[in-house]
Short mmCIF file of C-alpha atoms in Angstrom, two decimals:
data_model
loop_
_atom_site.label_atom_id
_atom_site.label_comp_id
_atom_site.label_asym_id
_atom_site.label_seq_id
_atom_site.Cartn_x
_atom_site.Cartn_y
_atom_site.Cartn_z
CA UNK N 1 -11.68 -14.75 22.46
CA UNK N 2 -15.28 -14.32 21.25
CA UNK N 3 -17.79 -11.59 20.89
CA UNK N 4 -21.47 -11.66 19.96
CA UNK N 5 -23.58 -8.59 18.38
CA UNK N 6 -26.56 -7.36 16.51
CA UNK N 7 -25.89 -5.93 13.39
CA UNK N 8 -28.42 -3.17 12.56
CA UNK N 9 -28.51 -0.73 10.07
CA UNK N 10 -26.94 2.25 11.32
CA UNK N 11 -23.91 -0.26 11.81
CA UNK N 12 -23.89 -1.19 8.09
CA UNK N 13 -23.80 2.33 6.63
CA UNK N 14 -20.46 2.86 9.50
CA UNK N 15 -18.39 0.06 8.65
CA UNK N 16 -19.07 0.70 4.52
CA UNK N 17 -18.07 4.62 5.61
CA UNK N 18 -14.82 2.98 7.36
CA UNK N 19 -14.05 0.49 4.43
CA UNK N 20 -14.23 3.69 2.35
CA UNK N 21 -11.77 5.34 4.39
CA UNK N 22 -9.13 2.93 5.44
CA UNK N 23 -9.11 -0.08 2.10
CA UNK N 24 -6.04 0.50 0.16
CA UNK N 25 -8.15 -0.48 -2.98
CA UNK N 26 -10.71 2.16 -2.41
CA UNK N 27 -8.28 4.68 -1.90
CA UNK N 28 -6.42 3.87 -4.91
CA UNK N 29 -9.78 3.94 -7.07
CA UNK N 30 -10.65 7.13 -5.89
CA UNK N 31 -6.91 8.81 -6.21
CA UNK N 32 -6.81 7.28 -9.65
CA UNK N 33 -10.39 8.29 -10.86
CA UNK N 34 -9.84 12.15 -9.26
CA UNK N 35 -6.18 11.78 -11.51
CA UNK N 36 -8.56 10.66 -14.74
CA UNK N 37 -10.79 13.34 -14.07
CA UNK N 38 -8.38 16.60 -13.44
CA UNK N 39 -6.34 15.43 -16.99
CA UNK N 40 -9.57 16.26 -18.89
CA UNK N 41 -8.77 20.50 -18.71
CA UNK N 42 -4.33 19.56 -18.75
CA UNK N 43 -5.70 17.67 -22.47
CA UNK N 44 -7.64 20.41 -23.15
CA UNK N 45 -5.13 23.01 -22.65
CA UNK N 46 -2.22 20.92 -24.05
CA UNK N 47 -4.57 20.45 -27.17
CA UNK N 48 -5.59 24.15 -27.69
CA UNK N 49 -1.90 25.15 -27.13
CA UNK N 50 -1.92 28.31 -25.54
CA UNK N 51 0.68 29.01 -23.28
CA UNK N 52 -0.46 31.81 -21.46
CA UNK N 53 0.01 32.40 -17.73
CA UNK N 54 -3.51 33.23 -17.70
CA UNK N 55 -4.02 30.38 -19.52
CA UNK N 56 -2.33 28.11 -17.03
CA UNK N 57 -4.10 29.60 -14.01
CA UNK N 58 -7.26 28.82 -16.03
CA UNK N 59 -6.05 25.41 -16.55
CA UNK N 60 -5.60 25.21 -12.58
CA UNK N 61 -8.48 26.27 -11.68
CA UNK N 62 -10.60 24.14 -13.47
CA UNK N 63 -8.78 21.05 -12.04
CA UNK N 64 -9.35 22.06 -8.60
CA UNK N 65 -12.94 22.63 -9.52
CA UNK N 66 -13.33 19.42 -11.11
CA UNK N 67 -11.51 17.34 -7.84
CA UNK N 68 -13.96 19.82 -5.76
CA UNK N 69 -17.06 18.50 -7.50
CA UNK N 70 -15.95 14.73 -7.76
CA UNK N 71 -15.31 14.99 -4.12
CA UNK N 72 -18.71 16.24 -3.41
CA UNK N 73 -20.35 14.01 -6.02
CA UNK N 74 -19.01 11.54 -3.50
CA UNK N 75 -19.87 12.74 -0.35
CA UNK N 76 -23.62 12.97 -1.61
CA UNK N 77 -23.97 9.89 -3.67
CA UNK N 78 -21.69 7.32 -1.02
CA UNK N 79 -25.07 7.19 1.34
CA UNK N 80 -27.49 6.68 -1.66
CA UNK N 81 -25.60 3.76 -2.56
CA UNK N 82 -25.15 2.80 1.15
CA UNK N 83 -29.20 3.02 1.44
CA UNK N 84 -29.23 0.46 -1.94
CA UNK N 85 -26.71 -2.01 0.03
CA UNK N 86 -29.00 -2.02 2.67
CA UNK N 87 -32.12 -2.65 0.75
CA UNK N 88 -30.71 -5.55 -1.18
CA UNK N 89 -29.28 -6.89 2.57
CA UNK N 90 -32.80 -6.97 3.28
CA UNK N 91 -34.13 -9.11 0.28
CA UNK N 92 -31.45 -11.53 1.26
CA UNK N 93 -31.98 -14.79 3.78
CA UNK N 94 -30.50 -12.68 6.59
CA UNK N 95 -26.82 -13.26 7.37
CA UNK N 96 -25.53 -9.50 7.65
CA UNK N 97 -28.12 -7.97 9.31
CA UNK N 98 -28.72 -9.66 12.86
CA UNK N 99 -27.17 -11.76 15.10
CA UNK N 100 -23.24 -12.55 14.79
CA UNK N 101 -20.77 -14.50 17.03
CA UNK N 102 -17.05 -14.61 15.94
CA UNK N 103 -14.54 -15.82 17.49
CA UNK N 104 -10.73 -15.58 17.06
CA UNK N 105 -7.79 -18.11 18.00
CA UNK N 106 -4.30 -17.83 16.85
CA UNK N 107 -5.34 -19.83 13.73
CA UNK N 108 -8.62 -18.00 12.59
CA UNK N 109 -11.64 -15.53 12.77
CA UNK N 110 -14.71 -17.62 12.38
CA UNK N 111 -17.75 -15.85 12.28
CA UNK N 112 -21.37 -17.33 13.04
CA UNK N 113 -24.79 -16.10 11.61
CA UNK N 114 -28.14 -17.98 11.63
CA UNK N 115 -27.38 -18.79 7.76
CA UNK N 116 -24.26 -19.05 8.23
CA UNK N 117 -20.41 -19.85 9.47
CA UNK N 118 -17.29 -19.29 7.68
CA UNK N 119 -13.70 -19.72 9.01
CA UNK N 120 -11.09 -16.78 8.03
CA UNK N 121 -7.28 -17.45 7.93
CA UNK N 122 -5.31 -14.81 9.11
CA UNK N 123 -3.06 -15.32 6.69
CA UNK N 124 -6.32 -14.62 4.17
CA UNK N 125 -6.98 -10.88 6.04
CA UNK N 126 -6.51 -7.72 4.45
CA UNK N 127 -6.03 -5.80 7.66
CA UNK N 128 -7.45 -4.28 11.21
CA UNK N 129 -9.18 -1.29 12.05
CA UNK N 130 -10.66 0.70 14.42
CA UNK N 131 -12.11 3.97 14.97
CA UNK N 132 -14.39 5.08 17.85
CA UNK N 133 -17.42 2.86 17.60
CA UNK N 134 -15.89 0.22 15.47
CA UNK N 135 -13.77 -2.68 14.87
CA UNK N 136 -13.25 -3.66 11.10
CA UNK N 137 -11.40 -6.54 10.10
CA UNK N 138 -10.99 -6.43 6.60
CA UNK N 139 -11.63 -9.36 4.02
CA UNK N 140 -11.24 -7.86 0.81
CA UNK N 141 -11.27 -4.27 -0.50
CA UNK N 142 -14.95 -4.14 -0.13
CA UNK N 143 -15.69 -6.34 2.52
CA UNK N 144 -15.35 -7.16 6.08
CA UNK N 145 -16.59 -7.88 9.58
CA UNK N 146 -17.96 -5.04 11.41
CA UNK N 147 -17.69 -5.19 15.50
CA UNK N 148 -19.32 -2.55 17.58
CA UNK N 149 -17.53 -1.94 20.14
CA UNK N 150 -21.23 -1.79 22.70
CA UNK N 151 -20.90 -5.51 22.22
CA UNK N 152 -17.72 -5.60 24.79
CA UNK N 153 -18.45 -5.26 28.47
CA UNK N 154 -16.27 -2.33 28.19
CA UNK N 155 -13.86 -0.18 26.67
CA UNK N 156 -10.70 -2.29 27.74
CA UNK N 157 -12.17 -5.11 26.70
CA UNK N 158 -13.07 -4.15 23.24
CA UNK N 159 -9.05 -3.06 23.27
CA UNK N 160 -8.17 -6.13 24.15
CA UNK N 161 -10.29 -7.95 21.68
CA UNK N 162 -8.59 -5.49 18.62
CA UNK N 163 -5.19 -6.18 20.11
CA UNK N 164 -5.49 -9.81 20.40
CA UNK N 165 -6.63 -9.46 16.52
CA UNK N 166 -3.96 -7.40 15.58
CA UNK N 167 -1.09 -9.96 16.95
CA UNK N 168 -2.50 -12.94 15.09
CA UNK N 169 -2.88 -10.85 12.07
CA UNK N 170 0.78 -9.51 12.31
CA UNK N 171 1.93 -12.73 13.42
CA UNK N 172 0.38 -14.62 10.04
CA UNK N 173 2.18 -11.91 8.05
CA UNK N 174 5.31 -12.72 9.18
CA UNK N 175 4.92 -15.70 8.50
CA UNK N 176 3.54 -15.34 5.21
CA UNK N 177 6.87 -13.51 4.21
CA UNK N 178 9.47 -15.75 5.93
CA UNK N 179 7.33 -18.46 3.68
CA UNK N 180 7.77 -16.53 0.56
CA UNK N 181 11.29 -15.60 0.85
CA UNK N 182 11.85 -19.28 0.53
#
């Protein structure tokens, strides 16, 4: 099967907003960064040693304020670094922005730019996603391929592309594991 699409900008900032929400490293960052920053008032209160209930609702509170604000921080500062991406994408020789063709057979997702082609095992995927607009097909915790779904003919078609995806993918990590049980 093969699909071809433009890439544009609006497309970038949606497929980093996906990676955010569906990479198992970025979630683990984030859950381990909002862990680091809510021990900062349980140190505080296990240093100053009072044992107080008021003391431990004060404690509370400020942890829930602190996860509050990192969560915010993030929800205002993810597009500012999304708009950066996109600026350095445009220094660059092309390649992300533009035209892209890829194509997937039972052995690989190759993908084809005007500077370049590259050839994906699916052995060497990190997993398959969609949402609404969307199909991601992850390379690495911060990178991927980004298919809108306009580029099918229709709907069914842009199923059938993700499904198609989805069985080579789960097919290669079967394999993978029979391999490594060996």
């Amino acid at each position: 099967m093969e699909v071809i699409y433009h890439i544009k900008e609006k497309d970038v900032f949606a497929g980093r907003r996906l990676m955010r929400k569906v990479s198992p490293a970025t979630k683990r960052i984030n859950r381990t960064a909002m862990f680091i920053v809510a021990l900062a008032p349980f140190t505080h209160f296990l240093l100053r040693q009072q044992f107080s209930l008021s003391r431990v609702i004060q404690m509370l509170v400020e942890i829930l304020l602190i996860t509050f604000a990192y969560k915010i921080f993030s929800i205002v500062f993810n597009p500012v670094f999304d708009k950066q991406a996109i600026a350095l994408l445009k220094q660059q020789n092309g390649g992300v922005l533009g035209e892209h063709k890829i194509v997937i057979t039972d052995e690989a997702l190759t993908e084809t730019t005007s500077v370049n082609e590259s050839c994906q095992r699916w052995t060497g995927i990190e997993g398959i996603y969609e949402n609404e607009e969307y199909i991601l097909v992850m390379l690495g915790s911060q990178h991927g391929h980004i298919i809108p779904k306009r580029a099918f003919i229709n709907s069914d078609s842009a199923k059938q592309f993700y499904c198609q995806a989805q069985s080579y993918y789960k097919k290669s990590q079967i394999f993978q594991q029979k391999n490594s049980a060996m």
